[in-house]
């Protein structure tokens, strides 16, 4: 999966630059708020749309850019993340788990927004959306390419994806 | 000593902020929580002795910028520090112009909380 060259040009970013922003933002959020140090395994070799026993947190951008930043991780890892964030054991999919993953997506969105909008007023962030399930797929309805970064932490893998389009 | 109102739509973030305040060695009497600006105004209207507000910006129902304006419109001079993923210069300028004292960018460390809030607590 790669960023459409036209989008990268119009956004004034290369795919590698955007990948670096996503990687840096993810590592910063994880090391600061979750006390985990994931390693990136960029680039992702094959597209992944189907997730099993997983949870996905998403935040949308609207304004001079539109798009979505998303984090997809197995429930087992999400439980570890939530336990670390809350400082207490979390062993089931519940409101705490959804809220924690949504907040991670929110912080990732804020980091990327800073790259897209220096002032902050011309790009708006949505409230986080979280989905989870035994078996589900995530697809972008429009033909927007994206960067997807695979990460590894504590013997688990997770993905952070960014779709982006410069609006006219 | 301080009585702190944390306004954030994420319950996880409210817990992290509460824990980080303790980790930063800041002495806190009471912590009150609100999930958006409307709930925050409700806590203040209930007469709770809030001496510092820590507020997110991007929230449903009433966002942090509107919340600050309402607090000031009610004549409340309590210090307000924004804790937010929003790091844009214009948004933070608007927050300051609306009555915020300072801002802290998420993600943050307890040391950054100490640095920003030490003088207010």
XYZ file of N, CA and C in Angstrom:
867
model
N 0.861 -1.185 0.000
C 0.000 0.000 0.000
C 0.893 1.230 0.000
N 0.559 2.191 -0.804
C 1.404 3.370 -0.846
C 0.559 4.611 -1.037
N 1.148 5.728 -0.704
C 0.463 6.988 -0.867
C 0.460 7.351 -2.340
N -0.709 7.710 -2.854
C -0.827 8.141 -4.239
C 0.146 9.293 -4.486
N 0.940 9.186 -5.572
C 1.986 10.184 -5.832
C 1.405 11.581 -5.975
N 0.227 11.672 -6.606
C -0.400 12.983 -6.796
C -0.787 13.593 -5.445
N -1.330 12.733 -4.569
C -1.715 13.232 -3.253
C -0.477 13.675 -2.482
N 0.564 12.854 -2.556
C 1.791 13.213 -1.852
C 2.328 14.544 -2.350
N 2.254 14.749 -3.668
C 2.772 15.999 -4.232
C 1.922 17.175 -3.791
N 0.584 17.001 -3.888
C -0.287 18.112 -3.530
C -0.216 18.401 -2.040
N 0.073 17.376 -1.268
C 0.169 17.578 0.176
C 1.560 18.051 0.570
N 2.440 18.099 -0.389
C 3.818 18.524 -0.188
C 4.582 17.535 0.694
N 4.108 16.323 0.808
C 4.800 15.303 1.583
C 5.076 14.100 0.695
N 6.201 13.470 0.911
C 6.443 12.198 0.244
C 5.870 11.081 1.108
N 5.714 9.912 0.503
C 5.233 8.769 1.272
C 6.172 8.483 2.445
N 7.463 8.595 2.191
C 8.436 8.322 3.254
C 8.309 9.335 4.393
N 8.055 10.599 4.022
C 7.881 11.614 5.067
C 6.676 11.291 5.935
N 5.541 10.987 5.271
C 4.337 10.685 6.044
C 4.526 9.433 6.891
N 5.212 8.443 6.312
C 5.484 7.235 7.096
C 6.293 7.587 8.336
N 7.267 8.476 8.153
C 8.096 8.863 9.299
C 7.265 9.593 10.363
N 6.347 10.478 9.910
C 5.495 11.180 10.884
C 4.662 10.174 11.675
N 4.089 9.197 10.962
C 3.242 8.202 11.648
C 4.090 7.364 12.611
N 5.257 6.961 12.156
C 6.133 6.142 13.014
C 6.562 6.937 14.252
N 6.994 8.177 14.039
C 7.443 8.988 15.178
C 6.300 9.246 16.159
N 5.111 9.571 15.612
C 3.959 9.849 16.479
C 3.585 8.610 17.279
N 3.583 7.459 16.628
C 3.193 6.215 17.306
C 4.190 5.864 18.410
N 5.463 5.952 18.077
C 6.475 5.621 19.093
C 6.411 6.590 20.271
N 6.142 7.866 19.972
C 6.056 8.862 21.036
C 4.863 8.595 21.954
N 3.695 8.312 21.352
C 2.501 8.033 22.162
C 2.720 6.785 23.018
N 3.268 5.742 22.419
C 3.453 4.487 23.156
C 4.487 4.630 24.273
N 5.596 5.309 23.997
C 6.634 5.401 25.029
C 6.214 6.341 26.151
N 5.436 7.387 25.809
C 5.077 8.383 26.814
C 3.873 7.973 27.647
N 2.834 7.445 26.999
C 1.574 7.209 27.696
C 1.316 5.741 28.019
N 2.022 4.832 27.357
C 1.723 3.406 27.540
C 2.917 2.648 28.110
N 4.058 3.297 28.142
C 5.284 2.677 28.662
C 5.633 1.414 27.870
N 5.467 1.496 26.566
C 5.878 0.421 25.660
C 6.716 1.047 24.545
N 7.643 0.279 24.001
C 8.508 0.780 22.934
C 8.386 -0.107 21.697
N 7.385 0.156 20.873
C 7.202 -0.669 19.671
C 8.280 -0.391 18.630
N 8.570 -1.416 17.832
C 9.498 -1.225 16.708
C 8.689 -1.283 15.420
N 9.048 -0.435 14.459
C 8.289 -0.422 13.213
C 8.895 -1.415 12.237
N 8.034 -1.941 11.377
C 8.465 -2.913 10.366
C 8.028 -2.437 8.993
N 8.165 -1.121 8.771
C 7.791 -0.502 7.506
C 8.753 -0.932 6.409
N 8.290 -1.205 5.191
C 6.910 -1.066 4.725
C 6.104 -2.341 4.894
N 4.779 -2.172 4.867
C 3.872 -3.319 4.888
C 3.883 -3.965 3.509
N 4.109 -5.260 3.482
C 4.272 -5.921 2.172
C 2.947 -6.094 1.435
N 1.921 -6.546 2.134
C 0.628 -6.784 1.485
C -0.478 -6.049 2.240
N -1.469 -5.530 1.506
C -2.587 -4.841 2.168
C -3.312 -5.758 3.152
N -3.753 -5.196 4.264
C -4.541 -5.950 5.239
C -5.842 -5.199 5.466
N -6.952 -5.839 5.175
C -8.262 -5.231 5.391
C -9.082 -6.018 6.413
N -8.701 -7.288 6.609
C -9.512 -8.163 7.465
C -8.815 -8.333 8.817
N -9.597 -8.199 9.873
C -9.050 -8.307 11.224
C -9.874 -9.324 12.022
N -9.168 -10.123 12.819
C -9.842 -11.128 13.634
C -9.468 -10.939 15.093
N -10.462 -11.030 15.972
C -10.261 -10.801 17.415
C -9.427 -9.543 17.624
N -9.871 -8.479 17.009
C -9.101 -7.238 17.021
C -9.977 -6.062 17.411
N -9.320 -4.915 17.590
C -10.017 -3.670 17.882
C -9.371 -2.578 17.044
N -10.192 -1.678 16.533
C -9.725 -0.607 15.656
C -10.205 0.731 16.202
N -9.274 1.665 16.360
C -9.613 3.028 16.760
C -9.332 3.963 15.599
N -10.253 4.881 15.323
C -10.107 5.766 14.162
C -10.483 7.202 14.522
N -9.739 8.135 13.922
C -10.083 9.549 14.039
C -10.012 10.150 12.640
N -11.013 10.914 12.286
C -11.062 11.504 10.955
C -10.526 12.923 10.923
N -10.028 13.328 9.744
C -9.621 14.709 9.492
C -10.648 15.315 8.533
N -10.942 16.597 8.701
C -11.787 17.311 7.754
C -11.285 18.743 7.653
N -11.394 19.307 6.452
C -10.913 20.670 6.243
C -10.100 20.722 4.979
N -8.919 21.339 5.018
C -8.097 21.403 3.812
C -7.546 20.025 3.462
N -7.558 19.123 4.417
C -7.261 17.712 4.166
C -8.407 16.890 4.727
N -8.701 15.783 4.067
C -9.628 14.822 4.657
C -8.930 13.478 4.717
N -9.349 12.659 5.613
C -8.736 11.342 5.746
C -9.007 10.750 7.106
N -8.324 9.680 7.393
C -8.516 8.958 8.644
C -7.180 8.408 9.110
N -6.926 8.513 10.397
C -5.807 7.775 10.977
C -6.405 6.674 11.850
N -5.829 5.499 11.759
C -6.427 4.365 12.468
C -5.347 3.484 13.085
N -5.699 2.880 14.197
C -4.828 1.880 14.814
C -5.622 0.589 14.926
N -5.021 -0.502 14.473
C -5.666 -1.817 14.497
C -4.785 -2.731 15.339
N -5.328 -3.308 16.378
C -4.482 -4.231 17.151
C -5.299 -5.407 17.680
N -4.634 -6.531 17.890
C -5.321 -7.691 18.464
C -5.846 -7.362 19.861
N -6.955 -7.981 20.223
C -7.542 -7.701 21.532
C -6.543 -7.998 22.653
N -5.739 -9.064 22.484
C -4.775 -9.419 23.543
C -3.814 -8.264 23.797
N -3.338 -7.620 22.735
C -2.443 -6.479 22.910
C -3.207 -5.269 23.451
N -4.430 -5.071 22.955
C -5.236 -3.939 23.434
C -5.473 -4.028 24.944
N -5.628 -5.244 25.448
C -5.807 -5.420 26.900
C -4.542 -5.011 27.643
N -3.366 -5.384 27.094
C -2.097 -4.970 27.710
C -1.966 -3.447 27.688
N -2.303 -2.848 26.546
C -2.197 -1.396 26.400
C -3.104 -0.686 27.411
N -4.343 -1.160 27.492
C -5.311 -0.525 28.394
C -4.878 -0.679 29.846
N -4.397 -1.875 30.204
C -3.933 -2.101 31.578
C -2.798 -1.145 31.916
N -1.878 -0.954 30.953
C -0.749 -0.062 31.210
C -1.201 1.391 31.321
N -2.123 1.797 30.447
C -2.593 3.188 30.488
C -3.337 3.497 31.775
N -4.156 2.546 32.218
C -4.991 2.786 33.391
C -4.274 2.467 34.703
N -3.180 1.704 34.612
C -2.492 1.307 35.836
C -3.278 0.280 36.622
N -4.120 -0.475 35.935
C -4.911 -1.521 36.586
C -5.216 -2.602 35.559
N -5.458 -3.815 36.052
C -5.674 -4.945 35.147
C -6.971 -4.787 34.356
N -6.875 -4.983 33.062
C -8.060 -4.983 32.197
C -8.048 -6.304 31.437
N -9.050 -7.151 31.625
C -9.004 -8.487 31.034
C -10.223 -8.814 30.188
N -10.990 -7.794 29.790
C -12.131 -8.053 28.917
C -12.398 -6.832 28.054
N -13.064 -7.097 26.927
C -13.453 -5.988 26.054
C -14.593 -5.235 26.729
N -14.316 -4.005 27.105
C -15.331 -3.211 27.784
C -15.137 -1.735 27.439
N -15.831 -0.881 28.136
C -15.785 0.549 27.835
C -14.383 1.122 28.035
N -13.667 0.626 29.040
C -12.294 1.104 29.268
C -11.406 0.807 28.065
N -11.545 -0.408 27.543
C -10.734 -0.814 26.393
C -11.053 0.078 25.184
N -12.331 0.265 24.910
C -12.731 1.115 23.785
C -12.213 2.534 23.956
N -12.343 3.050 25.164
C -11.930 4.429 25.420
C -10.421 4.586 25.251
N -9.658 3.614 25.751
C -8.190 3.700 25.664
C -7.722 3.669 24.213
N -8.287 2.766 23.423
C -7.870 2.672 22.014
C -8.315 3.928 21.251
N -9.492 4.427 21.584
C -9.951 5.668 20.958
C -9.043 6.834 21.292
N -8.579 6.883 22.526
C -7.710 7.983 22.933
C -6.351 7.894 22.256
N -5.862 6.680 22.037
C -4.600 6.535 21.291
C -4.783 7.074 19.872
N -5.895 6.697 19.236
C -6.175 7.216 17.892
C -6.250 8.737 17.915
N -6.855 9.279 18.965
C -6.978 10.732 19.094
C -5.606 11.408 19.191
N -4.712 10.828 19.979
C -3.374 11.417 20.119
C -2.580 11.293 18.822
N -2.743 10.163 18.134
C -2.070 10.008 16.837
C -2.618 11.037 15.842
N -3.929 11.217 15.856
C -4.542 12.204 14.968
C -4.041 13.608 15.251
N -3.912 13.931 16.529
C -3.408 15.258 16.898
C -1.995 15.479 16.409
N -1.173 14.442 16.498
C 0.219 14.562 16.050
C 0.290 14.788 14.547
N -0.500 14.022 13.803
C -0.481 14.173 12.337
C -1.094 15.510 11.941
N -2.119 15.927 12.660
C -2.745 17.219 12.348
C -1.740 18.355 12.449
N -0.828 18.260 13.403
C 0.180 19.314 13.550
C 1.058 19.422 12.308
N 1.248 18.304 11.628
C 2.029 18.330 10.388
C 1.210 18.953 9.263
N -0.086 18.670 9.249
C -0.946 19.121 8.162
C -1.360 20.577 8.303
N -1.460 21.048 9.537
C -2.009 22.381 9.775
C -1.230 23.070 10.875
N -0.408 24.034 10.499
C 0.422 24.717 11.498
C -0.436 25.470 12.516
N -1.475 26.152 11.984
C -2.314 26.934 12.883
C -3.332 26.092 13.624
N -3.799 25.046 12.981
C -4.727 24.139 13.641
C -6.190 24.411 13.364
N -6.500 25.557 12.710
C -7.911 25.899 12.515
C -8.471 25.355 11.203
N -7.615 25.045 10.236
C -8.118 24.646 8.922
C -8.228 23.131 8.751
N -7.880 22.383 9.773
C -8.123 20.932 9.786
C -8.789 20.588 11.112
N -9.919 19.925 11.030
C -10.641 19.532 12.246
C -10.475 18.037 12.486
N -10.392 17.667 13.749
C -10.333 16.253 14.130
C -11.713 15.810 14.584
N -12.091 14.595 14.198
C -13.366 14.058 14.677
C -13.186 13.475 16.080
N -14.306 13.193 16.713
C -14.292 12.410 17.950
C -13.933 10.967 17.554
N -13.140 10.254 18.361
C -12.721 8.893 17.977
C -13.900 7.923 17.797
N -13.702 6.994 16.857
C -14.628 5.882 16.657
C -13.868 4.585 16.912
N -14.481 3.649 17.609
C -13.829 2.377 17.911
C -14.748 1.236 17.503
N -14.183 0.262 16.793
C -14.934 -0.945 16.474
C -14.108 -2.156 16.911
N -14.787 -3.232 17.240
C -14.065 -4.456 17.606
C -14.928 -5.644 17.241
N -14.307 -6.804 17.119
C -15.094 -7.987 16.794
C -14.243 -9.196 16.513
N -14.919 -10.311 16.312
C -14.235 -11.574 16.032
C -13.652 -11.578 14.620
N -14.366 -10.928 13.687
C -13.954 -10.996 12.284
C -14.599 -9.824 11.550
N -13.813 -8.870 11.118
C -14.384 -7.721 10.422
C -13.378 -7.178 9.413
N -13.888 -6.380 8.485
C -13.011 -5.765 7.489
C -13.142 -4.254 7.581
N -12.067 -3.566 7.239
C -12.060 -2.103 7.212
C -11.598 -1.676 5.824
N -12.439 -0.923 5.135
C -12.099 -0.447 3.791
C -12.436 1.025 3.670
N -11.636 1.739 2.911
C -11.957 3.117 2.571
C -12.881 3.085 1.364
N -14.024 3.798 1.447
C -14.988 3.754 0.360
C -14.490 4.483 -0.879
N -13.755 5.555 -0.665
C -13.231 6.270 -1.820
C -11.852 5.720 -2.166
N -11.410 6.091 -3.333
C -10.161 5.526 -3.840
C -8.971 6.358 -3.349
N -8.799 6.379 -2.048
C -7.691 7.130 -1.471
C -6.620 6.132 -1.046
N -5.430 6.355 -1.502
C -4.344 5.475 -1.078
C -3.879 5.868 0.317
N -3.067 5.029 0.891
C -2.695 5.296 2.273
C -1.321 4.725 2.600
N -0.792 5.182 3.709
C 0.393 4.536 4.258
C -0.062 3.709 5.454
N 0.450 2.513 5.550
C 0.141 1.643 6.681
C 1.463 1.150 7.260
N 1.629 1.357 8.543
C 2.883 1.001 9.190
C 2.647 -0.180 10.131
N 3.334 -1.281 9.894
C 3.252 -2.379 10.865
C 4.224 -2.132 12.030
N 3.763 -2.461 13.215
C 4.605 -2.342 14.411
C 4.611 -3.670 15.143
N 5.651 -3.844 15.955
C 5.748 -5.028 16.795
C 6.098 -4.605 18.217
N 5.379 -5.184 19.187
C 5.685 -4.899 20.596
C 5.217 -6.085 21.446
N 6.021 -6.483 22.388
C 5.664 -7.586 23.301
C 5.166 -8.821 22.547
N 5.840 -9.176 21.467
C 5.479 -10.339 20.645
C 4.111 -10.218 19.987
N 3.582 -9.016 19.912
C 2.321 -8.774 19.203
C 2.565 -7.777 18.079
N 1.740 -7.854 17.066
C 1.845 -6.895 15.968
C 0.596 -6.026 15.931
N 0.785 -4.773 15.521
C -0.365 -3.901 15.286
C -0.065 -2.993 14.105
N -1.105 -2.363 13.568
C -0.963 -1.503 12.395
C -1.442 -0.094 12.722
N -0.761 0.882 12.147
C -1.269 2.255 12.167
C -1.349 2.721 10.721
N -2.536 3.128 10.299
C -2.748 3.542 8.915
C -3.156 4.993 8.823
N -2.771 5.629 7.730
C -3.158 7.017 7.481
C -3.639 7.139 6.039
N -4.902 7.525 5.864
C -5.396 7.890 4.531
C -5.505 9.403 4.498
N -5.190 9.963 3.346
C -5.112 11.420 3.293
C -5.465 11.913 1.902
N -6.225 12.988 1.855
C -6.548 13.600 0.571
C -6.564 15.113 0.748
N -5.897 15.811 -0.146
C -5.920 17.280 -0.114
C -7.200 17.740 -0.779
N -7.972 18.563 -0.074
C -9.230 19.045 -0.633
C -8.985 20.283 -1.481
N -9.827 20.487 -2.493
C -9.689 21.656 -3.378
C -10.092 22.937 -2.652
N -1.796 23.162 47.826
C -2.942 22.266 47.708
C -3.904 22.799 46.655
N -4.592 21.862 45.995
C -5.475 22.294 44.917
C -6.657 21.350 44.784
N -7.760 21.902 44.365
C -8.925 21.107 43.978
C -9.057 21.241 42.465
N -8.841 20.129 41.765
C -8.689 20.197 40.319
C -9.893 19.584 39.601
N -10.401 20.297 38.599
C -11.454 19.785 37.721
C -10.813 19.366 36.406
N -10.935 18.076 36.082
C -10.415 17.557 34.815
C -11.591 17.380 33.859
N -11.535 18.088 32.724
C -12.611 18.017 31.733
C -12.047 17.344 30.480
N -12.467 16.121 30.220
C -11.978 15.375 29.058
C -13.005 14.290 28.749
N -13.297 14.100 27.466
C -14.305 13.095 27.115
C -13.771 11.677 27.234
N -12.471 11.517 27.400
C -11.904 10.181 27.570
C -11.708 9.884 29.058
N -12.418 8.848 29.534
C -12.240 8.461 30.947
C -10.821 7.961 31.177
N -10.234 7.325 30.154
C -8.846 6.866 30.271
C -7.922 8.050 30.505
N -8.106 9.107 29.728
C -7.233 10.270 29.869
C -7.432 10.940 31.221
N -8.665 10.977 31.718
C -8.886 11.581 33.034
C -8.119 10.801 34.102
N -8.122 9.460 33.980
C -7.378 8.641 34.950
C -5.880 8.861 34.800
N -5.398 8.954 33.567
C -3.961 9.165 33.341
C -3.532 10.512 33.926
N -4.335 11.536 33.704
C -3.990 12.858 34.247
C -3.960 12.813 35.774
N -4.961 12.168 36.373
C -4.998 12.059 37.841
C -3.748 11.354 38.356
N -3.393 10.238 37.706
C -2.214 9.483 38.147
C -0.941 10.285 37.923
N -0.876 10.982 36.794
C 0.336 11.745 36.481
C 0.534 12.902 37.448
N -0.554 13.484 37.927
C -0.434 14.564 38.912
C 0.264 14.045 40.168
N -0.137 12.834 40.590
C 0.502 12.238 41.772
C 1.952 11.900 41.473
N 2.201 11.318 40.287
C 3.582 10.945 39.927
C 4.472 12.172 39.835
N 3.884 13.300 39.470
C 4.661 14.537 39.359
C 4.933 15.154 40.721
N 4.363 14.554 41.760
C 4.595 15.062 43.108
C 3.771 16.290 43.431
N 2.746 16.554 42.624
C 1.895 17.722 42.870
C 0.854 17.361 43.938
N 0.687 18.228 44.884
C -0.218 17.956 45.999
C -1.633 18.376 45.634
N -2.511 17.393 45.606
C -3.886 17.647 45.182
C -4.845 17.205 46.273
N -5.779 18.060 46.632
C -6.796 17.725 47.629
C -7.891 16.862 47.028
N -8.584 17.441 46.068
C -9.721 16.760 45.448
C -9.590 16.835 43.924
N -10.037 15.769 43.262
C -10.118 15.793 41.806
C -11.576 15.558 41.405
N -12.112 16.477 40.633
C -13.455 16.341 40.078
C -13.317 16.055 38.590
N -14.258 15.293 38.031
C -14.163 14.926 36.623
C -15.428 15.322 35.863
N -15.224 15.675 34.587
C -16.343 15.985 33.702
C -16.015 15.480 32.308
N -17.041 15.000 31.584
C -16.825 14.397 30.279
C -16.928 15.359 29.109
N -17.366 16.583 29.368
C -17.403 17.611 28.320
C -17.611 18.964 28.995
N -17.678 20.013 28.178
C -17.797 21.352 28.734
C -19.072 21.564 29.523
N -20.150 20.968 29.066
C -21.429 21.137 29.762
C -21.350 20.537 31.168
N -20.781 19.325 31.248
C -20.623 18.703 32.573
C -19.668 19.530 33.431
N -18.643 20.083 32.794
C -17.690 20.918 33.536
C -18.364 22.129 34.146
N -19.218 22.774 33.353
C -19.956 23.929 33.877
C -20.865 23.502 35.031
N -21.405 22.284 34.926
C -22.263 21.771 35.983
C -21.516 21.581 37.290
N -20.282 21.074 37.189
C -19.468 20.899 38.406
C -19.215 22.253 39.060
N -18.871 23.254 38.235
C -18.605 24.589 38.776
C -19.873 25.195 39.384
N -20.994 24.995 38.701
C -22.260 25.562 39.188
C -22.708 24.909 40.492
N -22.233 23.681 40.735
C -22.642 22.975 41.955
C -21.928 23.501 43.190
N -20.973 24.407 42.958
C -20.305 25.027 44.101
C -19.063 24.310 44.577
N -18.592 23.324 43.828
C -17.352 22.625 44.205
C -16.203 23.647 44.230
N -15.338 23.550 45.246
C -14.276 24.563 45.407
C -13.093 24.326 44.460
N -13.340 24.439 43.158
C -12.315 24.167 42.151
C -11.303 25.316 42.116
N -10.005 24.952 42.202
C -8.968 25.988 42.175
C -8.118 25.923 40.907
N -8.304 24.869 40.091
C -7.587 24.757 38.826
C -8.392 23.846 37.899
N -8.506 24.246 36.634
C -9.193 23.418 35.643
C -8.180 22.950 34.606
N -8.205 21.648 34.312
C -7.420 21.071 33.221
C -8.425 20.586 32.193
N -8.398 21.168 30.997
C -9.448 20.854 30.026
C -8.895 20.460 28.666
N -9.517 19.443 28.096
C -9.298 19.063 26.700
C -9.955 20.120 25.806
N -9.638 20.119 24.526
C -10.309 21.018 23.583
C -11.338 20.263 22.751
N -10.922 19.158 22.141
C -11.775 18.440 21.192
C -12.709 17.483 21.947
N -13.919 17.960 22.253
C -14.892 17.149 23.004
C -16.270 17.303 22.374
N -17.136 16.301 22.547
C -18.509 16.432 22.046
C -19.331 17.379 22.919
N -20.481 17.754 22.425
C -21.475 18.571 23.143
C -21.023 20.014 23.372
N -19.959 20.209 24.126
C -19.369 21.542 24.272
C -17.854 21.371 24.322
N -17.161 21.957 23.330
C -15.707 21.765 23.291
C -15.002 22.671 24.309
N -13.695 22.493 24.401
C -12.934 23.190 25.426
C -12.889 24.698 25.235
N -12.874 25.156 23.980
C -12.820 26.598 23.738
C -14.113 27.273 24.201
N -15.247 26.656 23.877
C -16.528 27.215 24.318
C -16.642 27.141 25.844
N -16.118 26.041 26.401
C -16.157 25.882 27.857
C -15.419 27.031 28.552
N -14.216 27.350 28.061
C -13.460 28.453 28.672
C -14.257 29.752 28.613
N -14.817 30.010 27.432
C -15.571 31.261 27.255
C -16.733 31.340 28.250
N -17.399 30.197 28.439
C -18.542 30.183 29.363
C -18.089 30.387 30.801
N -16.964 29.765 31.154
C -16.444 29.934 32.519
C -16.137 31.403 32.778
N -15.468 32.029 31.812
C -15.124 33.443 31.987
C -16.381 34.326 31.935
N -17.335 33.968 31.076
C -18.581 34.746 30.992
C -19.344 34.714 32.314
N -19.122 33.627 33.067
C -19.763 33.513 34.383
C -18.978 34.239 35.463
N -17.884 34.902 35.049
C -17.100 35.682 36.009
C -16.169 34.871 36.866
N -15.891 33.624 36.474
C -15.019 32.756 37.268
C -13.565 32.938 36.808
N -12.672 33.384 37.703
C -11.285 33.646 37.310
C -10.352 32.447 37.516
N -10.886 31.259 37.801
C -10.051 30.090 38.103
C -9.062 29.829 36.950
N -7.799 29.522 37.267
C -6.844 29.216 36.191
C -7.283 27.985 35.399
N -7.124 28.064 34.067
C -7.492 26.960 33.177
C -6.288 26.620 32.308
N -5.876 25.360 32.340
C -4.785 24.890 31.481
C -5.355 23.847 30.539
N -5.097 24.030 29.259
C -5.585 23.081 28.267
C -4.627 21.885 28.196
N -5.172 20.669 28.243
C -4.375 19.456 28.003
C -4.994 18.790 26.788
N -4.299 18.858 25.658
C -4.976 18.546 24.405
C -4.039 17.985 23.350
N -4.620 17.237 22.424
C -3.848 16.805 21.256
C -3.689 17.950 20.270
N -4.482 19.008 20.437
C -4.454 20.139 19.515
C -3.232 21.005 19.799
N -2.276 20.993 18.865
C -1.058 21.775 19.094
C -0.922 22.956 18.156
N -1.981 23.240 17.359
C -1.907 24.320 16.381
C -1.805 25.682 17.044
N -0.979 26.545 16.451
C -0.737 27.867 17.035
C -2.017 28.683 17.151
N -2.854 28.663 16.099
C -4.058 29.505 16.105
C -5.050 29.036 17.170
N -5.197 27.713 17.299
C -6.128 27.194 18.309
C -5.651 27.557 19.710
N -4.349 27.404 19.944
C -3.836 27.716 21.276
C -3.912 29.217 21.551
N -3.706 30.023 20.503
C -3.869 31.478 20.675
C -5.307 31.805 21.049
N -6.253 31.136 20.388
C -7.657 31.380 20.704
C -7.966 30.952 22.136
N -7.366 29.831 22.541
C -7.593 29.371 23.916
C -7.068 30.397 24.926
N -5.881 30.906 24.655
C -5.303 31.907 25.564
C -6.162 33.174 25.549
N -6.575 33.599 24.332
C -7.399 34.808 24.216
C -8.738 34.635 24.929
N -9.216 33.381 25.000
C -10.504 33.115 25.647
C -10.375 33.025 27.165
N -9.134 32.936 27.637
C -8.963 32.926 29.089
C -8.142 31.786 29.643
N -7.581 30.932 28.774
C -6.720 29.852 29.285
C -5.376 30.432 29.731
N -4.791 29.806 30.727
C -3.506 30.277 31.240
C -2.342 29.685 30.462
N -2.499 28.434 30.040
C -1.374 27.739 29.418
C -1.918 26.494 28.716
N -1.032 25.735 28.091
C -1.468 24.494 27.442
C -0.398 23.423 27.576
N -0.856 22.181 27.583
C 0.028 21.017 27.641
C -0.392 20.087 26.514
N 0.594 19.650 25.731
C 0.288 18.803 24.573
C 0.270 17.330 24.984
N -0.783 16.621 24.559
C -0.808 15.159 24.686
C -0.038 14.561 23.511
N 0.757 13.525 23.703
C 1.047 12.870 24.981
C 2.015 13.714 25.809
N 1.932 13.529 27.123
C 2.754 14.328 28.036
C 3.393 13.404 29.066
N 4.407 13.916 29.741
C 5.050 13.165 30.814
C 4.702 13.817 32.157
N 4.811 13.104 33.275
C 4.603 13.741 34.577
C 5.520 14.941 34.786
N 6.731 14.866 34.219
C 7.670 15.989 34.360
C 7.122 17.239 33.670
N 6.488 17.046 32.524
C 5.912 18.203 31.824
C 4.746 18.787 32.620
N 3.963 17.921 33.277
C 2.888 18.425 34.136
C 3.473 19.245 35.280
N 4.541 18.714 35.880
C 5.191 19.415 36.988
C 5.663 20.793 36.538
N 6.280 20.827 35.360
C 6.830 22.084 34.847
C 5.725 23.115 34.610
N 4.611 22.666 34.031
C 3.539 23.591 33.667
C 2.642 23.963 34.847
N 2.442 22.987 35.754
C 1.439 23.193 36.803
C 2.032 23.516 38.158
N 3.344 23.291 38.297
C 3.973 23.492 39.607
C 3.692 24.859 40.197
N 3.669 25.871 39.343
C 3.441 27.234 39.830
C 1.988 27.534 40.135
N 1.091 26.659 39.691
C -0.343 26.914 39.884
C -0.920 26.118 41.040
N -0.147 25.127 41.528
C -0.650 24.275 42.614
C 0.165 24.525 43.875
